[in-house]
Protein backbone atom coordinates (compact mmCIF):
# COMPACT_ATOMS: atom_id res chain seq x y z
CA UNK A 1 0.00 0.00 0.00
CA UNK A 2 1.42 3.41 -0.98
CA UNK A 3 0.60 6.26 1.40
CA UNK A 4 -0.32 9.54 -0.29
CA UNK A 5 -0.80 12.85 1.55
CA UNK A 6 -2.71 15.75 0.01
CA UNK A 7 -1.83 18.77 2.16
CA UNK A 8 -3.33 22.19 1.44
CA UNK A 9 -3.70 25.66 2.82
CA UNK A 10 -6.78 27.71 1.92
CA UNK A 11 -8.30 30.85 3.40
CA UNK A 12 -11.20 31.29 0.98
CA UNK A 13 -11.94 27.67 0.05
CA UNK A 14 -10.68 27.64 -3.55
CA UNK A 15 -7.50 25.64 -2.92
CA UNK A 16 -9.50 23.42 -0.55
CA UNK A 17 -11.87 22.49 -3.40
CA UNK A 18 -8.88 21.66 -5.61
CA UNK A 19 -7.43 19.49 -2.83
CA UNK A 20 -10.65 17.47 -2.66
CA UNK A 21 -10.44 16.76 -6.40
CA UNK A 22 -6.74 15.84 -6.14
CA UNK A 23 -7.54 13.41 -3.31
CA UNK A 24 -10.47 12.01 -5.31
CA UNK A 25 -8.13 11.33 -8.26
CA UNK A 26 -5.57 9.64 -6.01
CA UNK A 27 -8.27 7.46 -4.42
CA UNK A 28 -9.10 6.01 -7.86
CA UNK A 29 -5.73 4.26 -7.83
CA UNK A 30 -5.73 0.72 -6.48
CA UNK A 31 -3.10 0.29 -3.80
CA UNK A 32 -3.06 3.95 -2.73
CA UNK A 33 -4.08 5.00 0.76
CA UNK A 34 -4.92 8.71 0.68
CA UNK A 35 -5.02 11.28 3.49
CA UNK A 36 -6.36 14.82 3.00
CA UNK A 37 -5.14 17.39 5.55
CA UNK A 38 -4.99 21.14 6.02
CA UNK A 39 -1.41 22.37 6.34
CA UNK A 40 -1.77 23.59 9.95
CA UNK A 41 -2.85 20.03 10.90
CA UNK A 42 0.21 18.42 9.31
CA UNK A 43 2.97 17.29 11.68
CA UNK A 44 6.21 18.12 9.82
CA UNK A 45 7.96 15.08 11.31
CA UNK A 46 5.01 12.91 10.18
CA UNK A 47 5.71 13.73 6.52
CA UNK A 48 8.30 10.95 6.45
CA UNK A 49 5.51 8.39 6.88
CA UNK A 50 4.15 9.12 3.37
CA UNK A 51 5.37 7.77 0.03
CA UNK A 52 3.95 10.77 -1.86
CA UNK A 53 3.10 14.32 -0.87
CA UNK A 54 0.91 16.61 -2.98
CA UNK A 55 0.82 20.16 -1.71
CA UNK A 56 -1.62 22.96 -2.57
CA UNK A 57 -1.38 26.66 -1.78
CA UNK A 58 -3.14 29.81 -2.88
CA UNK A 59 -0.87 32.07 -4.92
CA UNK A 60 0.43 34.78 -2.60
CA UNK A 61 2.66 37.29 -4.39
CA UNK A 62 3.68 34.62 -6.85
CA UNK A 63 4.78 32.15 -4.19
CA UNK A 64 3.40 29.63 -1.74
CA UNK A 65 1.61 31.11 1.29
CA UNK A 66 3.73 31.70 4.41
CA UNK A 67 1.85 28.93 6.22
CA UNK A 68 2.95 26.40 3.57
CA UNK A 69 6.52 27.71 3.60
CA UNK A 70 6.51 27.32 7.39
CA UNK A 71 5.67 23.62 6.97
CA UNK A 72 8.62 23.18 4.60
CA UNK A 73 10.90 25.12 6.96
CA UNK A 74 9.88 22.86 9.85
CA UNK A 75 10.44 19.79 7.65
CA UNK A 76 14.19 20.41 8.02
CA UNK A 77 13.75 18.21 11.12
CA UNK A 78 13.38 15.22 8.75
CA UNK A 79 15.71 16.44 6.00
CA UNK A 80 16.97 13.44 4.00
CA UNK A 81 14.03 11.22 4.87
CA UNK A 82 11.86 12.36 1.92
CA UNK A 83 14.55 11.32 -0.59
CA UNK A 84 13.01 9.43 -3.53
CA UNK A 85 9.41 10.06 -2.51
CA UNK A 86 6.94 11.44 -5.06
CA UNK A 87 5.80 15.09 -5.04
CA UNK A 88 3.27 17.31 -6.77
CA UNK A 89 1.77 20.79 -6.36
CA UNK A 90 -1.29 22.88 -7.28
CA UNK A 91 -2.53 26.42 -6.76
CA UNK A 92 -5.43 28.83 -7.05
CA UNK A 93 -4.83 32.46 -8.03
CA UNK A 94 -7.07 35.35 -9.01
CA UNK A 95 -5.21 36.40 -12.17
CA UNK A 96 -4.42 34.37 -15.28
CA UNK A 97 -0.74 35.31 -15.25
CA UNK A 98 -0.71 36.23 -11.57
CA UNK A 99 2.26 34.14 -10.50
CA UNK A 100 0.42 30.81 -10.32
CA UNK A 101 3.11 28.79 -12.10
CA UNK A 102 5.86 30.37 -10.00
CA UNK A 103 3.83 29.39 -6.92
CA UNK A 104 3.73 25.77 -8.04
CA UNK A 105 7.44 25.91 -8.82
CA UNK A 106 8.18 27.37 -5.36
CA UNK A 107 6.61 24.25 -3.83
CA UNK A 108 8.29 21.87 -6.29
CA UNK A 109 11.63 23.59 -5.62
CA UNK A 110 11.35 22.77 -1.90
CA UNK A 111 10.38 19.20 -2.80
CA UNK A 112 13.41 18.84 -5.08
CA UNK A 113 15.66 20.09 -2.28
CA UNK A 114 14.21 17.25 -0.21
CA UNK A 115 15.31 14.88 -3.00
CA UNK A 116 11.75 14.11 -4.05
CA UNK A 117 10.65 12.94 -7.51
CA UNK A 118 8.35 15.32 -9.37
CA UNK A 119 6.39 14.24 -12.42
CA UNK A 120 5.27 16.82 -14.97
CA UNK A 121 2.66 16.28 -17.64
CA UNK A 122 2.92 16.79 -21.41
CA UNK A 123 -0.66 18.02 -21.68
CA UNK A 124 -2.41 21.10 -20.24
CA UNK A 125 -1.10 22.23 -16.81
CA UNK A 126 2.50 21.05 -17.20
CA UNK A 127 3.81 21.93 -13.72
CA UNK A 128 0.59 21.22 -11.83
CA UNK A 129 -3.06 22.27 -11.77
CA UNK A 130 -3.95 25.97 -11.71
CA UNK A 131 -7.45 27.30 -10.95
CA UNK A 132 -8.54 30.90 -11.34
CA UNK A 133 -10.56 31.33 -8.16
CA UNK A 134 -12.65 28.21 -7.57
CA UNK A 135 -11.80 25.24 -9.81
CA UNK A 136 -13.91 25.10 -12.98
CA UNK A 137 -14.46 21.90 -14.96
CA UNK A 138 -11.06 22.20 -16.66
CA UNK A 139 -9.18 22.70 -13.39
CA UNK A 140 -11.19 19.90 -11.76
CA UNK A 141 -9.95 17.52 -14.49
CA UNK A 142 -6.35 18.67 -13.97
CA UNK A 143 -6.65 18.09 -10.22
CA UNK A 144 -8.07 14.58 -10.71
CA UNK A 145 -5.23 13.86 -13.14
CA UNK A 146 -2.51 15.08 -10.76
CA UNK A 147 -3.89 12.95 -7.93
CA UNK A 148 -4.10 9.89 -10.16
CA UNK A 149 -0.63 10.39 -11.71
CA UNK A 150 1.15 10.88 -8.39
CA UNK A 151 -0.67 7.98 -6.74
CA UNK A 152 0.07 5.67 -9.70
CA UNK A 153 3.77 6.52 -9.55
CA UNK A 154 3.83 6.04 -5.77
CA UNK A 155 2.17 2.61 -6.13
CA UNK A 156 4.68 1.63 -8.83
CA UNK A 157 7.60 2.67 -6.62
CA UNK A 158 6.35 1.72 -3.16
CA UNK A 159 3.13 -0.31 -3.45
C1 LIG B 1 -1.89 37.93 0.59
C2 LIG B 1 -2.47 37.60 -0.75
C3 LIG B 1 -1.65 37.62 -1.86
C4 LIG B 1 -2.15 37.27 -3.11
N1 LIG B 1 -1.31 37.30 -4.19
C5 LIG B 1 -1.79 36.98 -5.42
C6 LIG B 1 -0.94 37.01 -6.55
O1 LIG B 1 0.25 37.30 -6.49
N2 LIG B 1 -1.48 36.70 -7.76
C7 LIG B 1 -2.80 36.37 -7.93
O2 LIG B 1 -3.23 36.10 -9.04
N3 LIG B 1 -3.63 36.29 -6.83
C8 LIG B 1 -3.15 36.59 -5.60
N4 LIG B 1 -3.98 36.51 -4.51
C9 LIG B 1 -5.34 35.98 -4.68
C10 LIG B 1 -5.44 34.49 -4.24
O3 LIG B 1 -4.40 33.71 -4.78
C11 LIG B 1 -6.78 33.91 -4.73
O4 LIG B 1 -7.84 34.67 -4.22
C12 LIG B 1 -6.96 32.44 -4.37
O5 LIG B 1 -8.06 31.93 -5.11
C13 LIG B 1 -7.20 32.25 -2.89
O6 LIG B 1 -7.29 30.86 -2.61
P1 LIG B 1 -8.08 30.28 -1.36
O7 LIG B 1 -9.57 30.50 -1.61
O8 LIG B 1 -7.74 28.84 -1.32
O9 LIG B 1 -7.60 31.01 -0.13
C14 LIG B 1 -3.51 36.89 -3.25
C15 LIG B 1 -4.34 36.88 -2.12
C16 LIG B 1 -3.83 37.23 -0.89
C17 LIG B 1 -4.74 37.20 0.33
Short mmCIF file of N, CA, C and O and ligand atoms in Angstrom, two decimals, residues 9-16 58-62 92-95 98 133, ligand 1:
data_model
loop_
_atom_site.label_atom_id
_atom_site.label_comp_id
_atom_site.label_asym_id
_atom_site.label_seq_id
_atom_site.Cartn_x
_atom_site.Cartn_y
_atom_site.Cartn_z
N UNK A 9 -3.33 24.49 2.01
CA UNK A 9 -3.70 25.66 2.82
C UNK A 9 -4.71 26.44 2.00
O UNK A 9 -4.56 26.57 0.78
N UNK A 10 -5.74 26.97 2.64
CA UNK A 10 -6.78 27.71 1.92
C UNK A 10 -7.50 28.63 2.88
O UNK A 10 -7.99 28.18 3.91
N UNK A 11 -7.54 29.93 2.55
CA UNK A 11 -8.30 30.85 3.40
C UNK A 11 -9.73 31.00 2.90
O UNK A 11 -10.66 31.07 3.67
N UNK A 12 -9.89 31.02 1.57
CA UNK A 12 -11.20 31.29 0.98
C UNK A 12 -11.92 30.07 0.45
O UNK A 12 -13.05 30.18 -0.02
N UNK A 13 -11.28 28.91 0.47
CA UNK A 13 -11.94 27.67 0.05
C UNK A 13 -11.61 27.20 -1.35
O UNK A 13 -11.94 26.07 -1.72
N UNK A 14 -10.95 28.05 -2.16
CA UNK A 14 -10.68 27.64 -3.55
C UNK A 14 -9.64 26.51 -3.63
O UNK A 14 -9.86 25.50 -4.31
N UNK A 15 -8.54 26.68 -2.92
CA UNK A 15 -7.50 25.64 -2.92
C UNK A 15 -8.03 24.38 -2.23
O UNK A 15 -7.68 23.26 -2.61
N UNK A 16 -8.90 24.57 -1.25
CA UNK A 16 -9.50 23.42 -0.55
C UNK A 16 -10.32 22.57 -1.52
O UNK A 16 -10.24 21.33 -1.49
N UNK A 58 -2.74 28.67 -2.06
CA UNK A 58 -3.14 29.81 -2.88
C UNK A 58 -1.88 30.55 -3.34
O UNK A 58 -0.83 30.45 -2.69
N UNK A 59 -1.98 31.23 -4.46
CA UNK A 59 -0.87 32.07 -4.92
C UNK A 59 -0.84 33.33 -4.09
O UNK A 59 -1.81 34.09 -4.06
N UNK A 60 0.24 33.55 -3.37
CA UNK A 60 0.43 34.78 -2.60
C UNK A 60 1.69 35.46 -3.11
O UNK A 60 2.79 34.98 -2.89
N UNK A 61 1.52 36.56 -3.82
CA UNK A 61 2.66 37.29 -4.39
C UNK A 61 3.57 36.37 -5.19
O UNK A 61 4.79 36.45 -5.11
N UNK A 62 2.93 35.48 -5.94
CA UNK A 62 3.68 34.62 -6.85
C UNK A 62 4.43 33.48 -6.18
O UNK A 62 5.26 32.83 -6.81
N UNK A 92 -4.36 27.95 -6.57
CA UNK A 92 -5.43 28.83 -7.05
C UNK A 92 -4.93 30.26 -6.96
O UNK A 92 -4.32 30.64 -5.96
N UNK A 93 -5.19 31.04 -8.02
CA UNK A 93 -4.83 32.46 -8.03
C UNK A 93 -6.03 33.24 -8.54
O UNK A 93 -6.98 32.65 -9.06
N UNK A 94 -5.95 34.57 -8.47
CA UNK A 94 -7.07 35.35 -9.01
C UNK A 94 -6.81 35.73 -10.47
O UNK A 94 -7.74 35.81 -11.26
N UNK A 95 -5.54 35.94 -10.82
CA UNK A 95 -5.21 36.40 -12.17
C UNK A 95 -4.63 35.28 -13.03
O UNK A 95 -3.93 34.40 -12.51
N UNK A 98 -0.92 35.58 -12.87
CA UNK A 98 -0.71 36.23 -11.57
C UNK A 98 0.32 35.56 -10.70
O UNK A 98 0.31 35.75 -9.48
N UNK A 133 -9.50 31.36 -9.17
CA UNK A 133 -10.56 31.33 -8.16
C UNK A 133 -10.91 29.89 -7.86
O UNK A 133 -10.04 29.03 -7.72
C1 LIG B 1 -1.89 37.93 0.59
C2 LIG B 1 -2.47 37.60 -0.75
C3 LIG B 1 -1.65 37.62 -1.86
C4 LIG B 1 -2.15 37.27 -3.11
N1 LIG B 1 -1.31 37.30 -4.19
C5 LIG B 1 -1.79 36.98 -5.42
C6 LIG B 1 -0.94 37.01 -6.55
O1 LIG B 1 0.25 37.30 -6.49
N2 LIG B 1 -1.48 36.70 -7.76
C7 LIG B 1 -2.80 36.37 -7.93
O2 LIG B 1 -3.23 36.10 -9.04
N3 LIG B 1 -3.63 36.29 -6.83
C8 LIG B 1 -3.15 36.59 -5.60
N4 LIG B 1 -3.98 36.51 -4.51
C9 LIG B 1 -5.34 35.98 -4.68
C10 LIG B 1 -5.44 34.49 -4.24
O3 LIG B 1 -4.40 33.71 -4.78
C11 LIG B 1 -6.78 33.91 -4.73
O4 LIG B 1 -7.84 34.67 -4.22
C12 LIG B 1 -6.96 32.44 -4.37
O5 LIG B 1 -8.06 31.93 -5.11
C13 LIG B 1 -7.20 32.25 -2.89
O6 LIG B 1 -7.29 30.86 -2.61
P1 LIG B 1 -8.08 30.28 -1.36
O7 LIG B 1 -9.57 30.50 -1.61
O8 LIG B 1 -7.74 28.84 -1.32
O9 LIG B 1 -7.60 31.01 -0.13
C14 LIG B 1 -3.51 36.89 -3.25
C15 LIG B 1 -4.34 36.88 -2.12
C16 LIG B 1 -3.83 37.23 -0.89
C17 LIG B 1 -4.74 37.20 0.33
#
